XYZ file of C-alpha atoms in Angstrom:
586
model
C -3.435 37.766 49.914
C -5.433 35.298 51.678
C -8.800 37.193 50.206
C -7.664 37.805 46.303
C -6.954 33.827 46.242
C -10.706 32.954 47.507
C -12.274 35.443 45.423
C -13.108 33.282 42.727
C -14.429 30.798 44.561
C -16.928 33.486 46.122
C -18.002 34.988 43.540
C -18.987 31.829 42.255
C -21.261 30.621 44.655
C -23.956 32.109 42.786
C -22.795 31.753 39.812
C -22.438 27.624 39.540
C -20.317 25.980 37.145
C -20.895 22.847 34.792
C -17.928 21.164 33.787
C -18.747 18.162 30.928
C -15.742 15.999 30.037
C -16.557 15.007 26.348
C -14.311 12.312 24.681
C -14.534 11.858 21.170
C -14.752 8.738 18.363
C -14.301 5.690 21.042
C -10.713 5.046 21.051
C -10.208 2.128 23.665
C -7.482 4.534 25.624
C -10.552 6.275 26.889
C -11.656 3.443 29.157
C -8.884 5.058 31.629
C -10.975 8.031 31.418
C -14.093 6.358 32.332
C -12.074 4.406 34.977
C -10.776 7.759 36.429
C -13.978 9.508 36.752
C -15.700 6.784 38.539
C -12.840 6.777 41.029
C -14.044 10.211 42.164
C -17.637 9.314 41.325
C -18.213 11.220 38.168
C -19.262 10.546 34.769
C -18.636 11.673 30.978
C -19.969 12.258 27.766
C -18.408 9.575 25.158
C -19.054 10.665 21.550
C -19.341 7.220 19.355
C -18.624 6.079 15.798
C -20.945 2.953 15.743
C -18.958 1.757 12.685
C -16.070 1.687 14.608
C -16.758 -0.261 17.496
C -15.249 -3.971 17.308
C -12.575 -2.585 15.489
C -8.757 -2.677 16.346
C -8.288 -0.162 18.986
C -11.535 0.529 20.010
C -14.053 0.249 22.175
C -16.112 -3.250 21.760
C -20.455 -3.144 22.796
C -18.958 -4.948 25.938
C -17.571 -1.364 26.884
C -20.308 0.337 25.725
C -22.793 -1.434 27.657
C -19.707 -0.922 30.685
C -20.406 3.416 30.217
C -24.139 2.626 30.069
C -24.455 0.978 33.673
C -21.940 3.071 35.402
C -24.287 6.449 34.140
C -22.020 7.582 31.298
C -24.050 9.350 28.404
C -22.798 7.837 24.816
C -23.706 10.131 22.357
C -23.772 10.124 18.394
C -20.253 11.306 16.089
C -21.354 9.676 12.661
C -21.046 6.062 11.958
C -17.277 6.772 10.431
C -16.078 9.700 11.349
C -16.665 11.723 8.132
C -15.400 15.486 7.351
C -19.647 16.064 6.823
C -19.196 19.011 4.769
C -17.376 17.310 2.103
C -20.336 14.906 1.580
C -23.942 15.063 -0.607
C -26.729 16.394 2.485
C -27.695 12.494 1.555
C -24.356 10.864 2.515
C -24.305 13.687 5.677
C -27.822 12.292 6.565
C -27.026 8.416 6.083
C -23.363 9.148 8.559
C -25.632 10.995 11.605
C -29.145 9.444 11.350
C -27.430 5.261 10.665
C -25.272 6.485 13.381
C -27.784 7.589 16.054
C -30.412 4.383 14.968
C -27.472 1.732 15.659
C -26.729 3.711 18.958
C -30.262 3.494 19.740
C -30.902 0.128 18.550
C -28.350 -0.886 21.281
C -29.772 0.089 23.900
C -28.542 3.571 24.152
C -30.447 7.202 25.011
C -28.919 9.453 22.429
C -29.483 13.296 22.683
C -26.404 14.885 21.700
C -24.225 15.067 18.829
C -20.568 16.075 17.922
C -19.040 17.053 14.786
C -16.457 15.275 13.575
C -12.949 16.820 12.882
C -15.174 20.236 14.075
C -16.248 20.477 10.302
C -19.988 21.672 9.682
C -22.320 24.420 7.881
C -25.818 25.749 7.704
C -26.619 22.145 5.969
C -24.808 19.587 8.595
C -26.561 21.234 11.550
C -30.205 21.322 10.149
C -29.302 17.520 9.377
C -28.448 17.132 13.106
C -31.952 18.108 13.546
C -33.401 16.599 11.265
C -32.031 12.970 12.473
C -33.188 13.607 16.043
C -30.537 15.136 18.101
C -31.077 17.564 20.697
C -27.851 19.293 20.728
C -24.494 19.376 19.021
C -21.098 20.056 20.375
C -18.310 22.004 18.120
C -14.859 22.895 19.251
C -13.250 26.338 20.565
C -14.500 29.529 20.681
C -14.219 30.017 24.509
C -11.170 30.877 25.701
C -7.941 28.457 26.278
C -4.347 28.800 27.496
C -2.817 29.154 23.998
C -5.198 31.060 21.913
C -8.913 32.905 21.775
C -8.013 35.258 24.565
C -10.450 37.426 24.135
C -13.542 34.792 24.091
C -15.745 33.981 26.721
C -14.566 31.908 29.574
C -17.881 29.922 29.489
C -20.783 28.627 27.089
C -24.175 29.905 28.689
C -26.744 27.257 29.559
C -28.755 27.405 27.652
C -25.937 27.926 24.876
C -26.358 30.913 22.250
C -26.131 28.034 19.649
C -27.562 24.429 20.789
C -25.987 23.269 17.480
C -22.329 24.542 17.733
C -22.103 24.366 21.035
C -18.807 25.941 22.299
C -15.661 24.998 24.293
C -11.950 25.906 25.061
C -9.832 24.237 22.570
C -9.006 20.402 21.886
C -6.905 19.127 25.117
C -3.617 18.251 23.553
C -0.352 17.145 25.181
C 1.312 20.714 26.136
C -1.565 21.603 28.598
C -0.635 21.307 32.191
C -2.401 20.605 34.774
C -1.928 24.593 35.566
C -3.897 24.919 32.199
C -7.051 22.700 33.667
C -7.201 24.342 36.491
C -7.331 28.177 35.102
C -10.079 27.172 32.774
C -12.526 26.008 35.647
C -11.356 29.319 37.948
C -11.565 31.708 35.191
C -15.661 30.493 34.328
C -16.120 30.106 38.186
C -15.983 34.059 37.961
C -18.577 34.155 35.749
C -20.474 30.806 36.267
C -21.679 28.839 33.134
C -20.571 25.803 31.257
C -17.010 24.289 30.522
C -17.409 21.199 27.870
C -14.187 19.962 27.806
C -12.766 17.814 24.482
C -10.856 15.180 24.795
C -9.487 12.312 22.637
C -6.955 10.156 23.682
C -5.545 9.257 27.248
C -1.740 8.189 26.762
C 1.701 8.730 28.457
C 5.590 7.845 26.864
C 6.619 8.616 23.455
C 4.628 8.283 20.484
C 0.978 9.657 21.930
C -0.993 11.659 19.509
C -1.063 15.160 19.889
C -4.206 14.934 21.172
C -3.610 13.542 23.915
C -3.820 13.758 27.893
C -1.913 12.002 30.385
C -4.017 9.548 32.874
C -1.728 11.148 35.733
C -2.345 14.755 34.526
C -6.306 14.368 34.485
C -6.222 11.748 37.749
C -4.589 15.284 39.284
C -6.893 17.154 37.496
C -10.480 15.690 38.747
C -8.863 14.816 42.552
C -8.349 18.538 42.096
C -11.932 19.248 40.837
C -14.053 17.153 42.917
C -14.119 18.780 46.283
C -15.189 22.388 44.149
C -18.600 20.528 44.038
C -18.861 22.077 47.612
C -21.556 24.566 48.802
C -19.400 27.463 48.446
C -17.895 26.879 44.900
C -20.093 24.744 42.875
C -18.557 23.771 40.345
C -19.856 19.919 39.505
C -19.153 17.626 36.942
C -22.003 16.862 34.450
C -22.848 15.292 31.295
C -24.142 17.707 28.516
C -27.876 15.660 28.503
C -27.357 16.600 32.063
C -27.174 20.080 32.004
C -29.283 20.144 28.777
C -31.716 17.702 29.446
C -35.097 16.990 26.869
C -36.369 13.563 25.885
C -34.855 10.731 23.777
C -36.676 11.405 20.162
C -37.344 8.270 18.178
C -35.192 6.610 15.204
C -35.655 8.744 12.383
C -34.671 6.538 8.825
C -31.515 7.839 7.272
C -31.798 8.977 3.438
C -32.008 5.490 1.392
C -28.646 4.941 -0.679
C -29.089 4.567 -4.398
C -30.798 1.019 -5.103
C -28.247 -1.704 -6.709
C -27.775 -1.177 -9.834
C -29.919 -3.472 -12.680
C -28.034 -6.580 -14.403
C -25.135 -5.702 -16.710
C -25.318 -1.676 -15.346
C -21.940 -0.660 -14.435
C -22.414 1.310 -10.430
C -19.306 2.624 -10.544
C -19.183 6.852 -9.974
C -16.680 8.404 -11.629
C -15.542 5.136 -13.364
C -12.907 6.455 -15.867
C -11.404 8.669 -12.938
C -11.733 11.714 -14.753
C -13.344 14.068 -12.453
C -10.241 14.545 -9.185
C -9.836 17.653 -7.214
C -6.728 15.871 -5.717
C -4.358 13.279 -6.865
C -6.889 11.035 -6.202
C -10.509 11.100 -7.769
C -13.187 11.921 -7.115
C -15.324 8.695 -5.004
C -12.368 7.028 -4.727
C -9.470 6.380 -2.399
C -6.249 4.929 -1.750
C -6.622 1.368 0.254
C -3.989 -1.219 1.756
C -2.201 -1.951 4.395
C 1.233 -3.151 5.763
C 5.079 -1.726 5.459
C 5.222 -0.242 2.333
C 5.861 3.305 0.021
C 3.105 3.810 -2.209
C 2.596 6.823 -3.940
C -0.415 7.458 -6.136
C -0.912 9.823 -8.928
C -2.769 11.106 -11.857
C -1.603 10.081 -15.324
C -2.466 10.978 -18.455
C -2.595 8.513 -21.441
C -5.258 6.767 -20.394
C -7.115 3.719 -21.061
C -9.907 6.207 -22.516
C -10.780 9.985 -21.483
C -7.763 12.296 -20.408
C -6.538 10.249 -17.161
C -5.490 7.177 -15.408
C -4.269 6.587 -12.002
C -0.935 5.050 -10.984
C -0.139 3.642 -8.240
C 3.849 2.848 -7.392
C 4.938 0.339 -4.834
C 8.977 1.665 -4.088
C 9.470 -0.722 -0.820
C 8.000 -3.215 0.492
C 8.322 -5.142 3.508
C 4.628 -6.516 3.660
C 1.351 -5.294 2.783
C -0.543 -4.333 -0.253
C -1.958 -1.141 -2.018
C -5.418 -0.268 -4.321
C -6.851 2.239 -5.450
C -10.775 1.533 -4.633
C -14.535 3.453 -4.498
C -14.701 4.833 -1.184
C -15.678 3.250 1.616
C -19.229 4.725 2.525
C -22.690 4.380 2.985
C -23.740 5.258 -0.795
C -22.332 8.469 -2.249
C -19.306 6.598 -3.677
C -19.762 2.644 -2.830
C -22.010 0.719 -5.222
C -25.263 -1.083 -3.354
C -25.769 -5.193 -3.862
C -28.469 -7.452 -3.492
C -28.852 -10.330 -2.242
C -28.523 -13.603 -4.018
C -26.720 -12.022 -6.861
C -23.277 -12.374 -8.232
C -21.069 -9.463 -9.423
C -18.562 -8.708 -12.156
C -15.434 -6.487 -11.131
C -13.445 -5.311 -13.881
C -11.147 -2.447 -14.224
C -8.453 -1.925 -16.898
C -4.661 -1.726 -16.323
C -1.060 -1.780 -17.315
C 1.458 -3.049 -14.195
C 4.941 -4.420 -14.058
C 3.964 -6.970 -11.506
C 1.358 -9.581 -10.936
C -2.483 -7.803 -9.836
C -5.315 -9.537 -8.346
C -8.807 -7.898 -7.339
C -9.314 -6.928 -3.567
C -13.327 -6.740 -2.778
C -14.493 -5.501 0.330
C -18.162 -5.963 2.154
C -20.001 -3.300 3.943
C -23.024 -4.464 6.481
C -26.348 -2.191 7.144
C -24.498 -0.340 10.011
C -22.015 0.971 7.829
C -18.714 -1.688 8.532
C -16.372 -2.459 6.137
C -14.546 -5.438 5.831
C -12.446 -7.323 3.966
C -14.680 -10.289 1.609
C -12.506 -11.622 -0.866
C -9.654 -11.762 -3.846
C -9.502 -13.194 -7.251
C -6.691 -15.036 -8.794
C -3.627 -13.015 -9.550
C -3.119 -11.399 -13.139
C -0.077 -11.226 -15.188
C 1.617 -8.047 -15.655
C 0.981 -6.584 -18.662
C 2.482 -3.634 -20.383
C -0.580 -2.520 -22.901
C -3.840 -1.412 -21.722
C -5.382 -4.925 -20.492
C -9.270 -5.449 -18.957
C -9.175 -7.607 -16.186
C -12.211 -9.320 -15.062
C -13.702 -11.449 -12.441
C -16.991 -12.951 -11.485
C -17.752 -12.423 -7.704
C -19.042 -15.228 -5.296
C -22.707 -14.137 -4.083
C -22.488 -12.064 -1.383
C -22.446 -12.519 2.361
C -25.693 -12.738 3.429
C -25.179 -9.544 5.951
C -23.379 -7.514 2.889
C -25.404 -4.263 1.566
C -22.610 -2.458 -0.557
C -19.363 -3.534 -2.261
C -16.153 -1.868 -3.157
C -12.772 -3.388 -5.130
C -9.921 -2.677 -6.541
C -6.888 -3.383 -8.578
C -3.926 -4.454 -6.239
C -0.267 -4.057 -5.711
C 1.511 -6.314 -3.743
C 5.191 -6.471 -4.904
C 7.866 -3.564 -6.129
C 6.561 -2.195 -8.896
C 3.931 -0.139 -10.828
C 0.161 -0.702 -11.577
C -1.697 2.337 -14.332
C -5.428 1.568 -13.633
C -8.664 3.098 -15.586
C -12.326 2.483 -16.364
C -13.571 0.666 -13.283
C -17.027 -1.474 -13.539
C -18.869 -2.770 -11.045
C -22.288 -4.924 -12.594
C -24.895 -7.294 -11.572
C -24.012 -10.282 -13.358
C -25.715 -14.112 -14.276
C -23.144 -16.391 -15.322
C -24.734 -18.853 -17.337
C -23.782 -21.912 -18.853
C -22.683 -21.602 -22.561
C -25.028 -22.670 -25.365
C -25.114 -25.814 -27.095
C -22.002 -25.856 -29.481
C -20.150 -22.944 -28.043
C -17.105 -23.850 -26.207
C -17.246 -23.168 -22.942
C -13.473 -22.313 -21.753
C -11.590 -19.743 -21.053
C -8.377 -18.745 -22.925
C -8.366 -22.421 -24.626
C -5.679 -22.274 -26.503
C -3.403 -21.346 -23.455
C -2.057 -17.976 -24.918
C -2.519 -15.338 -22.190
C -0.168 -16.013 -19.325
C -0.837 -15.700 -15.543
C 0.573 -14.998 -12.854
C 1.369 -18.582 -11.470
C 2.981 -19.802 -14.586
C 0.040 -21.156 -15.382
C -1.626 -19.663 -18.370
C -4.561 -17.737 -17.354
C -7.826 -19.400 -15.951
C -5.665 -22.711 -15.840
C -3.719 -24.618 -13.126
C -1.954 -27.623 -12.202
C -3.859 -30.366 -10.094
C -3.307 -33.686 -8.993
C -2.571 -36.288 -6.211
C -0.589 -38.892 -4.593
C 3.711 -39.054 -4.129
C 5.381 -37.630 -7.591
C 6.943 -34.617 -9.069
C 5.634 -33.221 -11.720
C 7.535 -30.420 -13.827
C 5.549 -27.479 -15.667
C 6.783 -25.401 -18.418
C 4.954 -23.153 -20.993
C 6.152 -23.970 -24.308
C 6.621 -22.371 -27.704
C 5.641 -26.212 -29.812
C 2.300 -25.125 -29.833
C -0.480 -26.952 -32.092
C -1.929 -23.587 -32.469
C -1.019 -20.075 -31.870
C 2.151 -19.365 -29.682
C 1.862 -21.855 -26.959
C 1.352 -24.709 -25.372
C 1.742 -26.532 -21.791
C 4.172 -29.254 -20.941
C 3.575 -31.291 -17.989
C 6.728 -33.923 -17.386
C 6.422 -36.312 -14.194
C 10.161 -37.248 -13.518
C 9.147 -39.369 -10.595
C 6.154 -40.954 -9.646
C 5.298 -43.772 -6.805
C 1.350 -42.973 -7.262
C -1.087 -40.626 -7.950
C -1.390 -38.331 -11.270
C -0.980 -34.615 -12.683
C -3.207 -32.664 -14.745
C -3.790 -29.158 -16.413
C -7.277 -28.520 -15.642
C -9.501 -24.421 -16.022
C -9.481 -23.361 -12.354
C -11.347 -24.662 -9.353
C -13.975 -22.211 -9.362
C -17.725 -21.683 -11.197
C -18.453 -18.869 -13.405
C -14.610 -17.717 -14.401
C -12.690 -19.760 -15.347
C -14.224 -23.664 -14.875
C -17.386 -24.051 -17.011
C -20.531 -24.045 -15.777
C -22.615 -26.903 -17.156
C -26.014 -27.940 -18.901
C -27.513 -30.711 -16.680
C -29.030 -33.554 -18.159
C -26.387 -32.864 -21.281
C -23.406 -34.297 -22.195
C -20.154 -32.603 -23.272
C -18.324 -33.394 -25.876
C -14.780 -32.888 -24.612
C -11.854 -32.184 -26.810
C -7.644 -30.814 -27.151
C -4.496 -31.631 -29.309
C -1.552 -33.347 -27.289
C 1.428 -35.008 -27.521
C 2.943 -37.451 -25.076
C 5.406 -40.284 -24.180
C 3.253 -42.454 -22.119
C -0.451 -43.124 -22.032
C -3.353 -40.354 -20.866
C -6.818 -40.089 -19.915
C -9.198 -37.623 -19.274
C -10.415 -36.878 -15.684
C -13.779 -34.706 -15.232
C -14.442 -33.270 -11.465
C -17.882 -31.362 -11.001
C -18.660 -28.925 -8.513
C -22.494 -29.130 -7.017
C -24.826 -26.830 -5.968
C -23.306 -26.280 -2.756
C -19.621 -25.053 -4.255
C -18.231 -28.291 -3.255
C -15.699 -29.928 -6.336
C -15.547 -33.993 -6.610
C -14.025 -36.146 -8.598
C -16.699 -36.888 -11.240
C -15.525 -39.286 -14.208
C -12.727 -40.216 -16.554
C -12.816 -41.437 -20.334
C -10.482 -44.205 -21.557
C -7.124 -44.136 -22.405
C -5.642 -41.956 -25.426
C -2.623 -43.732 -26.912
C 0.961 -42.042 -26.588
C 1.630 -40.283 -29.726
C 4.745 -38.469 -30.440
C 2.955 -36.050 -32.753
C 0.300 -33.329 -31.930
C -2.656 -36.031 -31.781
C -6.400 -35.104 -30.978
C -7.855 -36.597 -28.039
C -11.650 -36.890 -27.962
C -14.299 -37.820 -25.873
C -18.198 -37.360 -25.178
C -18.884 -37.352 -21.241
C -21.836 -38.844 -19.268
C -25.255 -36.923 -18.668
C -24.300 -34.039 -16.339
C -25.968 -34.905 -13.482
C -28.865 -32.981 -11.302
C -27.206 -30.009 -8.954
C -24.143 -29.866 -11.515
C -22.902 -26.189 -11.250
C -19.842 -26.419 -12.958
C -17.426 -29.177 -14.431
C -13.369 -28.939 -14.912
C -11.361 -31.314 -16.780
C -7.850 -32.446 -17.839
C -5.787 -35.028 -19.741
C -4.380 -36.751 -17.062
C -0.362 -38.428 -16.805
C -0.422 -41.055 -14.327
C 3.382 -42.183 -15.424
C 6.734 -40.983 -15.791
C 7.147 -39.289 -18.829
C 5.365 -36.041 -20.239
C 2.506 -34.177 -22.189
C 2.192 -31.795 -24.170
C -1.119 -30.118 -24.531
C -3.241 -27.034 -26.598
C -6.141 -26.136 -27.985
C -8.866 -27.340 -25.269
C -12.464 -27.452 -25.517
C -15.812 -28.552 -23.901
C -18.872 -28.377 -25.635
C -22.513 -29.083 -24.668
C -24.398 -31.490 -26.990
């Protein structure tokens, strides 16, 4: 008895064995890991999404820099954990070579590869190559307690296939520390090379399935690490360890397309035609929070054969959009710097909408940038457009959507993404949006327009059907006042809704109103910088119980001018009544 239990052990003193503990995409639980082999003076291979790092539940640089000095290897995964096959060979190139580069660029030596989700062909491994690896680590195809029985119990060194190299199966929750064990015995027969792959360390209720228990592997390696001995060999290595070969240099991933020209639309796949899913093609479903949201394919669309709907059922916080996906170029539209952007995208919805636009940064990190002003709902086909600040100075690609953020339904179609100058409007053309105060928004406000004002009073708005032209009109009533004022002025921003402005003109400055107490216009300008001031004011327009015209030509715009707002101004109790707004350039 005492000679068939040491017989493994014999015969592999000859025959040493190289067990690699691999953990994969550089979930923060993995720090136990590190923290585990160290105690028994050991070290792994950690398999990073650059991307990812900084992110919620990862690892930060600080930890990265933490596996560097204590003689961990960090090797490449792609910079966001992409299915590679399903991509261009340029997208597959930008995720592995941006990758490796930002590992390198760090401060890191990277020599070995894995594949994400264990997906790859004839094209993702000569990529791997191609982007400077040295090796690259599959999944399975050596034998493992529930399955491949009939496999080898060991990859060879060096392996049959550098680029798929082979191990037992993913370490998920139902392996024992029994099942550790007999994978190290059973290639101590034969000697060779055990990679093991592992992704998350967690214990209690609600661990992924991938998962391993700190407890199980602190068993496992106090278990392992007196094998090291003379008469078994079996040690614990990383795979440039037992593979070795030299750091290659940075090799530049496949450029991205270039951003697109003024007025050129960068969208792919913009009327959402072309879907192999639910979803279509280049694009994805975005949001976050407690919510149901399902998304479908529609037909009756704005134009083509389909739209896509997206249908908020609950809600408890959160938001959903449908949106060009979030990658280095295949699907995501390029920006330069400097330059301002015009989102657009058609829709129906039962609910208020406002555009989402995320940033991406050379490395290949999305994040959130900004939001327009909310939309009205709208139940025909409706374009919805906004003007996009310029973008942060680190930003290299843009996405946006559409979004949901209430109960209800939004039909989307015809996305457009465009380089975009606003300029100030000619001489003689008014310069405002929706003037005559007919399309609602979603503030009660009609669209482009808002309430402003200061000081202690109340001030009561209501859109009314007295209009001096078309449907309707705005009524502002204050129904207390002890100071301060209340106006309806085109929104506080430059380019969308507030005008901007020909310096060294002046504007002549015009709308129809009614009113029970004395008004006065009140100009604010906006400089160069973004920041709005209070500019100017005419004199004082007489109350007039009928729709009256209230006129007035403003100063020279000043130098550094961007953009000028205005309103007629009620600094009393009583109310006004106003339509039919313009601001023209002399």
């Amino acid at each position: 008895m005492v000679a068939l239990i040491g017989a493994p052990a014999q015969a592999s003193a000859s025959k040493p064995v190289q067990v690699t503990f691999t953990f994969d995409d550089g979930v923060a639980d993995q720090l136990q890991g590190k923290t585990l082999l160290e105690k028994y003076g050991m070290t792994g291979t950690f398999y990073i999404n650059s991307a990812l790092i900084g992110l919620p539940g990862y690892m930060t640089r600080a930890d990265l820099d933490s596996l560097k000095a204590a003689g961990h290897e960090i090797g490449g995964h792609t910079a966001t954990h992409q299915n590679l096959p399903t991509l261009s060979p340029a997208e597959q190139n930008r995720q592995i070579c941006l990758d490796r580069n930002t590992l390198l660029s760090w401060g890191y030596s990277v020599t070995s590869f894995a594949y994400p989700f264990v997906e790859f062909d004839s094209t993702t491994k000569s990529i791997v190559q191609t982007c400077g690896y040295n090796s690259a680590r599959a999944a399975g195809d050596l034998r493992s307690p529930f399955s491949c029985s009939d496999c080898p119990v060991a990859e060879t060194v060096p392996p049959a296939d550098k680029w798929a190299i082979r191990t037992p199966d993913d370490i998920e929750s139902n392996w024992t520390l029994a099942n550790l064990k007999s994978v190290v015995t059973r290639a101590e027969v034969t000697g060779g090379w055990v990679p093991l792959n592992l992704h998350h360390l967690c214990a209690g209720s609600g661990c992924p399935a991938e998962s391993i228990t700190p407890a199980i592997l602190d068993q496992f390696l106090a278990w392992l690490q007196p094998r090291s001995a003379p008469t078994i060999r079996t040690t614990v290595r990383t795979v440039q360890q037992v593979l070795g070969g030299a750091v290659k240099p940075a090799v530049a991933p496949t450029a991205p397309p270039a951003p697109g020209a003024p007025g050129v639309n960068t969208v792919r796949n913009a009327s959402l035609e072309t879907a192999a899913t639910t979803i279509p093609d280049c694009f994805s479903s975005a949001g976050y929070g407690t919510n149901t949201v399902t998304t479908t394919r529609v037909a009756g669309a704005h134009t083509g054969s389909w739209a896509s709907q997206i249908a908020m059922t609950s809600r408890t916080d959160g938001d959903a959009k449908l949106v060009p996906t979030f990658d280095l170029g295949q699907c995501s539209s390029q920006v330069a710097p400097g330059r301002t952007y015009q989102v657009s995208a058609w829709y129906r919805s039962t609910v208020p909408v406002f555009f989402t636009l995320y940033q991406r940064n050379a490395i290949g990190q999305w994040s959130y940038w900004t939001q327009s002003p909310r939309l009205a709902a709208a139940a025909a086909w409706t374009q919805a457009t906004w003007l996009s600040p310029v973008p942060p100075a680190a930003a290299v690609a843009v996405s946006f959507g559409l979004t949901i953020d209430s109960v209800g339904t939004l039909t989307v179609d015809d996305y457009g993404l465009a380089d975009t100058t606003a300029v100030p409007a000619p001489v003689g053309v008014n310069a405002l949006v929706n003037p005559s105060l007919e399309t609602p928004g979603a503030d009660g406000f009609p669209q482009c327009w808002t309430g402003t004002g200061y000081g202690t009073n109340t001030p009561v708005w209501t859109r009314v059907a007295d209009a001096a032209d078309g449907s309707w009109a705005e009524r502002l009533e204050l129904t207390s006042r002890t100071d301060g004022d209340a106006k309806l002025i085109p929104g506080w921003d430059s380019g969308n809704c507030a005008p901007l402005v020909l310096t060294g003109h002046t504007y002549t400055l015009s709308l129809t109103y009614k009113s029970s107490a004395p008004t006065f216009l009140t100009l604010y300008r906006q400089d160069s910088a973004g920041t709005w001031s209070w500019w100017t004011q005419s004199p004082a327009f007489t109350a007039s119980a009928a729709y009256a015209t209230a006129s007035w030509t403003s100063p020279v715009v000043p130098a550094g001018t961007k953009a000028v707002t205005f309103g007629l101004t009620l600094d009393s109790v009583g109310q006004v009544t106003t339509d039919n707004y313009s601001m023209v350039a002399n």
